[in-house]
């Protein structure tokens, strides 16, 4: 932590610590998620990520995050019914999609769409904890439809309907690619489901923190989620999954991967899908999604993306001692599924909406306004010169 203080600063750094990028700063309490590089690993409300990825479904994880416990079979059924009932896009949202400039990035469309969903929510004026949970479930149901509609409108293609007999991941795969029903689609949906479980929550990452800062003014849930979407979009955060796919396409073949990494590092280029602010010794989620990406490559009989990925991983380990993060092998899996690349980060939203909403609810349940200080680095006080006397 730095302790620098400019002469003119009014902040006494003997009593305030300063850490660029808030690195290592504990900015609040949360019972939602433990991110531990040690034995505990990554826990969602106490449950280990490997157990959740191996044995649960994204629906169960969403329920766990929003309601605080794993659902009973009856609760799971009732949740599925709610999701079906809430899977509707209000008319103003469809009208908005009709006027979105062609070629807009779906993350931009979603950010603005989130504001409209906030205005059209039937409980827009109710900021009670109970209403926030209902709004969260509504968003969980609406976002897949929204991103599919944004993509279809942009292409001038007819909308695809959601199917109430399909799981969340199966629906998502169908809405985004048209695939459902056969063994290959089932295998893809399973991998998509795992990626959604892994993406759901990660304590005070930038977008969640942004949601919590917004929520700490006691504003509405949709405002906090709009902040989070804008924050997730950046390539250093959620935008990395799309950037990784772009990188794989640029590399083109496994034979070119090692050289590509060497040359990129030599030109000081950042390799997308590597590094993490907190996880400096590797990301347990990466090993899980890597395993699934390998299986999917076998099933699809297409090894190109997976082999490019493993070659890049080895080259990064040799050159920088760096490990892939969750976005790296996820991009390889999404490429195999044939999901349009600009929908990778919106897919992250489909999942992280659960963590964001749970954090907003938690923040507002025992709120303290977030208002940190800045270390002033500008000039000392100086005299104002009227406009007509300035040269
Ligand atoms: N490729 C090459 N070098 C890197 C990378 C990378 N991806 N990431 C960090 N470094 C180097 C960096 O150049 C610096 O080297 P040096 O000390 O020689 O100047 C050193 O590692 C430390 O970098 P840093 O920027 O101080 O580390 P950070 O903790 O601030 O960065 C990060 C975290 C995620 C912003 C960064 O690793 C990065 O830009 N990664 C690529 C984008 C990415 O994959 N983002 C997804 C993050 S994880 C999931 C999520 O949050 O969505």
Short mmCIF file of N, CA and C in Angstrom, two decimals, residues 238-373:
data_model
loop_
_atom_site.label_atom_id
_atom_site.label_comp_id
_atom_site.label_asym_id
_atom_site.label_seq_id
_atom_site.Cartn_x
_atom_site.Cartn_y
_atom_site.Cartn_z
N UNK A 238 -15.42 -8.57 -17.82
CA UNK A 238 -16.24 -9.56 -18.54
C UNK A 238 -16.01 -9.56 -20.05
N UNK A 239 -15.59 -8.41 -20.58
CA UNK A 239 -15.34 -8.34 -22.02
C UNK A 239 -14.21 -9.25 -22.47
N UNK A 240 -13.48 -9.81 -21.49
CA UNK A 240 -12.33 -10.66 -21.83
C UNK A 240 -12.75 -11.93 -22.57
N UNK A 241 -13.94 -12.48 -22.28
CA UNK A 241 -14.29 -13.75 -22.96
C UNK A 241 -14.42 -13.55 -24.47
N UNK A 242 -15.03 -12.43 -24.86
CA UNK A 242 -15.12 -12.13 -26.30
C UNK A 242 -13.71 -11.86 -26.88
N UNK A 243 -12.89 -11.14 -26.11
CA UNK A 243 -11.55 -10.82 -26.59
C UNK A 243 -10.69 -12.08 -26.75
N UNK A 244 -10.90 -13.07 -25.88
CA UNK A 244 -10.15 -14.34 -26.00
C UNK A 244 -10.53 -15.03 -27.31
N UNK A 245 -11.82 -15.07 -27.61
CA UNK A 245 -12.26 -15.72 -28.86
C UNK A 245 -11.66 -15.00 -30.06
N UNK A 246 -11.64 -13.68 -29.99
CA UNK A 246 -11.05 -12.89 -31.06
C UNK A 246 -9.58 -13.26 -31.25
N UNK A 247 -8.89 -13.46 -30.12
CA UNK A 247 -7.48 -13.84 -30.14
C UNK A 247 -7.32 -15.23 -30.79
N UNK A 248 -8.17 -16.20 -30.41
CA UNK A 248 -8.07 -17.54 -31.00
C UNK A 248 -8.26 -17.47 -32.52
N UNK A 249 -9.21 -16.65 -32.94
CA UNK A 249 -9.47 -16.52 -34.39
C UNK A 249 -8.26 -15.89 -35.09
N UNK A 250 -7.67 -14.89 -34.41
CA UNK A 250 -6.49 -14.23 -34.99
C UNK A 250 -5.33 -15.21 -35.10
N UNK A 251 -5.15 -16.06 -34.08
CA UNK A 251 -4.05 -17.05 -34.11
C UNK A 251 -4.30 -18.07 -35.23
N UNK A 252 -5.54 -18.53 -35.32
CA UNK A 252 -5.96 -19.34 -36.48
C UNK A 252 -5.66 -20.82 -36.41
N UNK A 253 -4.45 -21.22 -35.95
CA UNK A 253 -4.15 -22.66 -35.89
C UNK A 253 -3.18 -22.93 -34.75
N UNK A 254 -3.24 -24.15 -34.16
CA UNK A 254 -2.35 -24.48 -33.04
C UNK A 254 -0.88 -24.28 -33.39
N UNK A 255 -0.51 -24.54 -34.64
CA UNK A 255 0.90 -24.43 -35.05
C UNK A 255 1.42 -23.00 -34.93
N UNK A 256 0.50 -22.01 -35.00
CA UNK A 256 0.95 -20.61 -34.95
C UNK A 256 0.90 -20.02 -33.54
N UNK A 257 0.34 -20.79 -32.59
CA UNK A 257 0.00 -20.21 -31.29
C UNK A 257 1.22 -19.77 -30.47
N UNK A 258 2.23 -20.63 -30.42
CA UNK A 258 3.38 -20.34 -29.55
C UNK A 258 4.12 -19.07 -30.01
N UNK A 259 4.32 -18.99 -31.31
CA UNK A 259 5.00 -17.82 -31.87
C UNK A 259 4.17 -16.56 -31.67
N UNK A 260 2.86 -16.72 -31.83
CA UNK A 260 1.95 -15.57 -31.67
C UNK A 260 2.09 -15.00 -30.24
N UNK A 261 2.15 -15.89 -29.27
CA UNK A 261 2.28 -15.44 -27.87
C UNK A 261 3.61 -14.73 -27.68
N UNK A 262 4.69 -15.34 -28.19
CA UNK A 262 6.02 -14.74 -28.02
C UNK A 262 6.05 -13.33 -28.61
N UNK A 263 5.56 -13.21 -29.83
CA UNK A 263 5.58 -11.90 -30.51
C UNK A 263 4.67 -10.90 -29.80
N UNK A 264 3.55 -11.36 -29.33
CA UNK A 264 2.61 -10.45 -28.64
C UNK A 264 3.24 -9.93 -27.35
N UNK A 265 3.87 -10.84 -26.61
CA UNK A 265 4.50 -10.40 -25.35
C UNK A 265 5.65 -9.44 -25.64
N UNK A 266 6.39 -9.74 -26.71
CA UNK A 266 7.52 -8.87 -27.07
C UNK A 266 7.02 -7.46 -27.40
N UNK A 267 5.81 -7.37 -27.96
CA UNK A 267 5.29 -6.03 -28.28
C UNK A 267 4.42 -5.49 -27.14
N UNK A 268 4.59 -6.09 -25.93
CA UNK A 268 3.93 -5.61 -24.70
C UNK A 268 2.40 -5.72 -24.76
N UNK A 269 1.93 -6.66 -25.58
CA UNK A 269 0.49 -6.86 -25.68
C UNK A 269 0.01 -7.72 -24.52
N UNK A 270 -1.15 -7.42 -23.97
CA UNK A 270 -1.72 -8.25 -22.92
C UNK A 270 -2.42 -9.45 -23.54
N UNK A 271 -2.22 -10.62 -22.98
CA UNK A 271 -2.86 -11.81 -23.51
C UNK A 271 -4.17 -11.99 -22.76
N UNK A 272 -5.25 -11.89 -23.49
CA UNK A 272 -6.58 -11.93 -22.86
C UNK A 272 -6.86 -13.32 -22.27
N UNK A 273 -7.54 -13.32 -21.12
CA UNK A 273 -7.86 -14.59 -20.48
C UNK A 273 -6.76 -15.06 -19.54
N UNK A 274 -5.76 -14.20 -19.30
CA UNK A 274 -4.69 -14.52 -18.33
C UNK A 274 -4.63 -13.46 -17.26
N UNK A 275 -4.30 -13.92 -16.06
CA UNK A 275 -4.11 -12.99 -14.95
C UNK A 275 -5.40 -12.75 -14.19
N UNK A 276 -5.23 -12.32 -12.97
CA UNK A 276 -6.38 -12.01 -12.11
C UNK A 276 -5.87 -11.16 -10.97
N UNK A 277 -6.65 -10.17 -10.56
CA UNK A 277 -6.22 -9.30 -9.47
C UNK A 277 -6.04 -10.06 -8.17
N UNK A 278 -6.89 -11.05 -7.92
CA UNK A 278 -6.82 -11.76 -6.63
C UNK A 278 -6.13 -13.12 -6.78
N UNK A 279 -6.46 -13.86 -7.82
CA UNK A 279 -5.97 -15.24 -7.97
C UNK A 279 -4.65 -15.24 -8.72
N UNK A 280 -3.57 -15.14 -7.99
CA UNK A 280 -2.25 -15.04 -8.63
C UNK A 280 -1.65 -16.42 -8.92
N UNK A 281 -2.20 -17.49 -8.31
CA UNK A 281 -1.64 -18.83 -8.52
C UNK A 281 -2.58 -19.73 -9.30
N UNK A 282 -3.45 -19.15 -10.07
CA UNK A 282 -4.38 -19.94 -10.88
C UNK A 282 -5.80 -19.83 -10.37
N UNK A 283 -6.74 -20.11 -11.27
CA UNK A 283 -8.17 -19.96 -10.99
C UNK A 283 -8.80 -21.35 -11.06
N UNK A 284 -9.31 -21.84 -9.93
CA UNK A 284 -9.88 -23.19 -9.89
C UNK A 284 -11.00 -23.35 -10.92
N UNK A 285 -11.69 -22.28 -11.23
CA UNK A 285 -12.79 -22.36 -12.21
C UNK A 285 -12.25 -22.69 -13.59
N UNK A 286 -11.02 -22.25 -13.88
CA UNK A 286 -10.45 -22.48 -15.20
C UNK A 286 -10.24 -23.98 -15.45
N UNK A 287 -9.74 -24.69 -14.42
CA UNK A 287 -9.50 -26.13 -14.58
C UNK A 287 -10.82 -26.86 -14.85
N UNK A 288 -11.90 -26.39 -14.21
CA UNK A 288 -13.21 -27.05 -14.40
C UNK A 288 -13.70 -26.84 -15.83
N UNK A 289 -13.68 -25.60 -16.28
CA UNK A 289 -14.22 -25.34 -17.63
C UNK A 289 -13.28 -25.91 -18.70
N UNK A 290 -12.00 -26.00 -18.40
CA UNK A 290 -11.07 -26.61 -19.36
C UNK A 290 -11.45 -28.08 -19.62
N UNK A 291 -11.75 -28.78 -18.53
CA UNK A 291 -12.13 -30.20 -18.66
C UNK A 291 -13.37 -30.32 -19.56
N UNK A 292 -14.33 -29.44 -19.35
CA UNK A 292 -15.55 -29.51 -20.15
C UNK A 292 -15.31 -29.10 -21.61
N UNK A 293 -14.41 -28.12 -21.80
CA UNK A 293 -14.10 -27.70 -23.18
C UNK A 293 -13.42 -28.85 -23.92
N UNK A 294 -12.57 -29.62 -23.20
CA UNK A 294 -11.89 -30.77 -23.83
C UNK A 294 -12.92 -31.81 -24.26
N UNK A 295 -13.87 -32.12 -23.36
CA UNK A 295 -14.91 -33.11 -23.68
C UNK A 295 -15.73 -32.66 -24.88
N UNK A 296 -16.08 -31.39 -24.87
CA UNK A 296 -16.92 -30.87 -25.97
C UNK A 296 -16.17 -30.92 -27.30
N UNK A 297 -14.86 -30.67 -27.26
CA UNK A 297 -14.06 -30.77 -28.49
C UNK A 297 -14.15 -32.17 -29.08
N UNK A 298 -14.07 -33.18 -28.18
CA UNK A 298 -14.19 -34.59 -28.62
C UNK A 298 -15.55 -34.82 -29.26
N UNK A 299 -16.59 -34.39 -28.54
CA UNK A 299 -17.96 -34.64 -29.01
C UNK A 299 -18.20 -33.96 -30.37
N UNK A 300 -17.68 -32.76 -30.51
CA UNK A 300 -17.89 -32.01 -31.76
C UNK A 300 -16.90 -32.43 -32.85
N UNK A 301 -15.88 -33.20 -32.47
CA UNK A 301 -14.86 -33.60 -33.46
C UNK A 301 -14.11 -32.39 -33.99
N UNK A 302 -13.98 -31.36 -33.16
CA UNK A 302 -13.28 -30.13 -33.58
C UNK A 302 -12.30 -29.75 -32.47
N UNK A 303 -11.01 -29.98 -32.73
CA UNK A 303 -10.01 -29.79 -31.67
C UNK A 303 -9.24 -28.48 -31.80
N UNK A 304 -9.57 -27.72 -32.87
CA UNK A 304 -8.73 -26.54 -33.18
C UNK A 304 -8.66 -25.56 -32.02
N UNK A 305 -9.82 -25.14 -31.48
CA UNK A 305 -9.82 -24.09 -30.45
C UNK A 305 -9.15 -24.60 -29.17
N UNK A 306 -9.45 -25.84 -28.84
CA UNK A 306 -8.88 -26.39 -27.60
C UNK A 306 -7.35 -26.50 -27.72
N UNK A 307 -6.88 -26.91 -28.88
CA UNK A 307 -5.42 -27.05 -29.05
C UNK A 307 -4.73 -25.69 -29.10
N UNK A 308 -5.37 -24.72 -29.73
CA UNK A 308 -4.80 -23.36 -29.69
C UNK A 308 -4.71 -22.92 -28.23
N UNK A 309 -5.79 -23.18 -27.48
CA UNK A 309 -5.84 -22.73 -26.08
C UNK A 309 -4.74 -23.39 -25.25
N UNK A 310 -4.57 -24.71 -25.38
CA UNK A 310 -3.56 -25.37 -24.54
C UNK A 310 -2.14 -24.91 -24.92
N UNK A 311 -1.95 -24.61 -26.21
CA UNK A 311 -0.62 -24.14 -26.63
C UNK A 311 -0.36 -22.73 -26.07
N UNK A 312 -1.36 -21.88 -26.13
CA UNK A 312 -1.21 -20.53 -25.57
C UNK A 312 -0.96 -20.63 -24.06
N UNK A 313 -1.70 -21.52 -23.40
CA UNK A 313 -1.55 -21.66 -21.94
C UNK A 313 -0.11 -22.04 -21.59
N UNK A 314 0.42 -23.02 -22.32
CA UNK A 314 1.79 -23.47 -22.03
C UNK A 314 2.79 -22.35 -22.30
N UNK A 315 2.59 -21.64 -23.40
CA UNK A 315 3.51 -20.55 -23.76
C UNK A 315 3.48 -19.45 -22.68
N UNK A 316 2.30 -19.17 -22.14
CA UNK A 316 2.18 -18.14 -21.10
C UNK A 316 2.81 -18.60 -19.79
N UNK A 317 2.68 -19.89 -19.53
CA UNK A 317 3.29 -20.42 -18.30
C UNK A 317 4.82 -20.31 -18.41
N UNK A 318 5.35 -20.70 -19.58
CA UNK A 318 6.80 -20.66 -19.79
C UNK A 318 7.33 -19.23 -19.77
N UNK A 319 6.61 -18.33 -20.46
CA UNK A 319 7.15 -16.98 -20.63
C UNK A 319 6.90 -16.08 -19.42
N UNK A 320 5.73 -16.21 -18.78
CA UNK A 320 5.35 -15.24 -17.74
C UNK A 320 4.98 -15.88 -16.41
N UNK A 321 4.91 -17.22 -16.38
CA UNK A 321 4.45 -17.90 -15.15
C UNK A 321 3.02 -17.51 -14.83
N UNK A 322 2.22 -17.24 -15.88
CA UNK A 322 0.83 -16.81 -15.65
C UNK A 322 -0.16 -17.92 -16.00
N UNK A 323 -1.31 -17.88 -15.33
CA UNK A 323 -2.32 -18.92 -15.50
C UNK A 323 -3.58 -18.34 -16.14
N UNK A 324 -4.34 -19.20 -16.85
CA UNK A 324 -5.58 -18.70 -17.44
C UNK A 324 -6.64 -18.42 -16.37
N UNK A 325 -7.50 -17.47 -16.65
CA UNK A 325 -8.66 -17.25 -15.78
C UNK A 325 -9.89 -17.90 -16.43
N UNK A 326 -11.04 -17.72 -15.79
CA UNK A 326 -12.27 -18.40 -16.24
C UNK A 326 -12.62 -18.10 -17.70
N UNK A 327 -12.31 -16.89 -18.16
CA UNK A 327 -12.73 -16.49 -19.50
C UNK A 327 -12.02 -17.27 -20.61
N UNK A 328 -10.85 -17.84 -20.30
CA UNK A 328 -9.99 -18.41 -21.34
C UNK A 328 -10.61 -19.65 -22.00
N UNK A 329 -10.78 -20.73 -21.24
CA UNK A 329 -11.35 -21.95 -21.84
C UNK A 329 -12.85 -21.81 -22.09
N UNK A 330 -13.50 -20.88 -21.38
CA UNK A 330 -14.92 -20.63 -21.66
C UNK A 330 -15.08 -20.18 -23.11
N UNK A 331 -14.16 -19.32 -23.56
CA UNK A 331 -14.24 -18.83 -24.94
C UNK A 331 -14.10 -20.00 -25.93
N UNK A 332 -13.20 -20.95 -25.62
CA UNK A 332 -13.04 -22.11 -26.51
C UNK A 332 -14.34 -22.91 -26.57
N UNK A 333 -14.98 -23.07 -25.41
CA UNK A 333 -16.24 -23.83 -25.36
C UNK A 333 -17.34 -23.10 -26.13
N UNK A 334 -17.43 -21.78 -25.95
CA UNK A 334 -18.49 -21.01 -26.64
C UNK A 334 -18.27 -21.01 -28.16
N UNK A 335 -16.99 -21.01 -28.58
CA UNK A 335 -16.72 -21.10 -30.03
C UNK A 335 -17.26 -22.42 -30.59
N UNK A 336 -17.05 -23.51 -29.84
CA UNK A 336 -17.54 -24.82 -30.29
C UNK A 336 -19.07 -24.84 -30.38
N UNK A 337 -19.72 -24.07 -29.50
CA UNK A 337 -21.20 -24.06 -29.49
C UNK A 337 -21.77 -23.23 -30.63
N UNK A 338 -20.92 -22.44 -31.28
CA UNK A 338 -21.42 -21.61 -32.39
C UNK A 338 -22.21 -20.39 -31.91
N UNK A 339 -21.95 -19.96 -30.68
CA UNK A 339 -22.64 -18.77 -30.17
C UNK A 339 -21.99 -17.53 -30.79
N UNK A 340 -22.79 -16.58 -31.29
CA UNK A 340 -22.18 -15.36 -31.85
C UNK A 340 -21.26 -14.69 -30.81
N UNK A 341 -20.08 -14.28 -31.25
CA UNK A 341 -19.05 -13.78 -30.31
C UNK A 341 -19.49 -12.59 -29.47
N UNK A 342 -20.27 -11.69 -30.08
CA UNK A 342 -20.68 -10.50 -29.32
C UNK A 342 -21.66 -10.85 -28.20
N UNK A 343 -22.11 -12.12 -28.16
CA UNK A 343 -23.03 -12.51 -27.08
C UNK A 343 -22.31 -13.18 -25.91
N UNK A 344 -20.98 -13.31 -25.99
CA UNK A 344 -20.26 -13.98 -24.89
C UNK A 344 -20.38 -13.18 -23.58
N UNK A 345 -20.16 -11.87 -23.66
CA UNK A 345 -20.22 -11.09 -22.41
C UNK A 345 -21.68 -10.95 -21.93
N UNK A 346 -22.65 -10.76 -22.84
CA UNK A 346 -24.05 -10.84 -22.38
C UNK A 346 -24.38 -12.18 -21.71
N UNK A 347 -23.75 -13.27 -22.17
CA UNK A 347 -23.97 -14.57 -21.50
C UNK A 347 -23.46 -14.52 -20.06
N UNK A 348 -22.35 -13.84 -19.86
CA UNK A 348 -21.81 -13.63 -18.52
C UNK A 348 -22.88 -12.91 -17.67
N UNK A 349 -23.55 -11.93 -18.28
CA UNK A 349 -24.61 -11.20 -17.56
C UNK A 349 -25.75 -12.15 -17.17
N UNK A 350 -26.13 -13.06 -18.10
CA UNK A 350 -27.22 -14.01 -17.82
C UNK A 350 -26.97 -14.76 -16.52
N UNK A 351 -25.70 -14.99 -16.23
CA UNK A 351 -25.34 -15.72 -15.02
C UNK A 351 -25.08 -14.78 -13.84
N UNK A 352 -24.21 -13.78 -14.05
CA UNK A 352 -23.77 -12.90 -12.94
C UNK A 352 -24.91 -12.05 -12.39
N UNK A 353 -26.02 -11.97 -13.15
CA UNK A 353 -27.18 -11.22 -12.64
C UNK A 353 -27.59 -11.76 -11.26
N UNK A 354 -27.37 -13.06 -11.05
CA UNK A 354 -27.75 -13.66 -9.76
C UNK A 354 -26.86 -13.10 -8.64
N UNK A 355 -25.55 -13.10 -8.88
CA UNK A 355 -24.62 -12.56 -7.88
C UNK A 355 -24.87 -11.08 -7.65
N UNK A 356 -25.02 -10.32 -8.75
CA UNK A 356 -25.24 -8.88 -8.61
C UNK A 356 -26.48 -8.60 -7.75
N UNK A 357 -27.59 -9.28 -8.11
CA UNK A 357 -28.85 -9.00 -7.38
C UNK A 357 -28.70 -9.38 -5.90
N UNK A 358 -28.07 -10.53 -5.64
CA UNK A 358 -27.88 -10.94 -4.24
C UNK A 358 -27.04 -9.90 -3.50
N UNK A 359 -26.04 -9.33 -4.16
CA UNK A 359 -25.20 -8.31 -3.52
C UNK A 359 -25.98 -7.02 -3.27
N UNK A 360 -26.83 -6.63 -4.21
CA UNK A 360 -27.62 -5.41 -4.02
C UNK A 360 -28.54 -5.59 -2.81
N UNK A 361 -29.17 -6.76 -2.75
CA UNK A 361 -30.08 -7.04 -1.64
C UNK A 361 -29.30 -7.04 -0.31
N UNK A 362 -28.13 -7.68 -0.33
CA UNK A 362 -27.31 -7.75 0.89
C UNK A 362 -26.83 -6.35 1.30
N UNK A 363 -26.37 -5.57 0.34
CA UNK A 363 -25.88 -4.21 0.62
C UNK A 363 -26.98 -3.37 1.29
N UNK A 364 -28.17 -3.43 0.70
CA UNK A 364 -29.24 -2.56 1.19
C UNK A 364 -29.87 -3.07 2.49
N UNK A 365 -29.58 -4.34 2.82
CA UNK A 365 -30.16 -4.87 4.07
C UNK A 365 -29.43 -4.32 5.30
N UNK A 366 -28.16 -3.92 5.16
CA UNK A 366 -27.49 -3.22 6.27
C UNK A 366 -26.54 -2.20 5.64
N UNK A 367 -27.16 -1.18 5.09
CA UNK A 367 -26.42 -0.27 4.21
C UNK A 367 -25.56 0.75 4.95
N UNK A 368 -24.45 1.09 4.32
CA UNK A 368 -23.69 2.29 4.66
C UNK A 368 -23.23 2.88 3.34
N UNK A 369 -23.56 4.14 3.10
CA UNK A 369 -23.20 4.81 1.85
C UNK A 369 -21.70 4.63 1.58
N UNK A 370 -21.36 4.25 0.34
CA UNK A 370 -19.94 4.12 0.00
C UNK A 370 -19.44 5.47 -0.50
N UNK A 371 -18.53 6.04 0.24
CA UNK A 371 -18.01 7.36 -0.12
C UNK A 371 -16.56 7.43 0.35
N UNK A 372 -15.64 6.88 -0.48
CA UNK A 372 -14.23 6.92 -0.07
C UNK A 372 -13.62 8.30 -0.31
N UNK A 373 -12.36 8.47 -0.05
CA UNK A 373 -11.66 9.74 -0.28
C UNK A 373 -10.69 9.59 -1.44
#
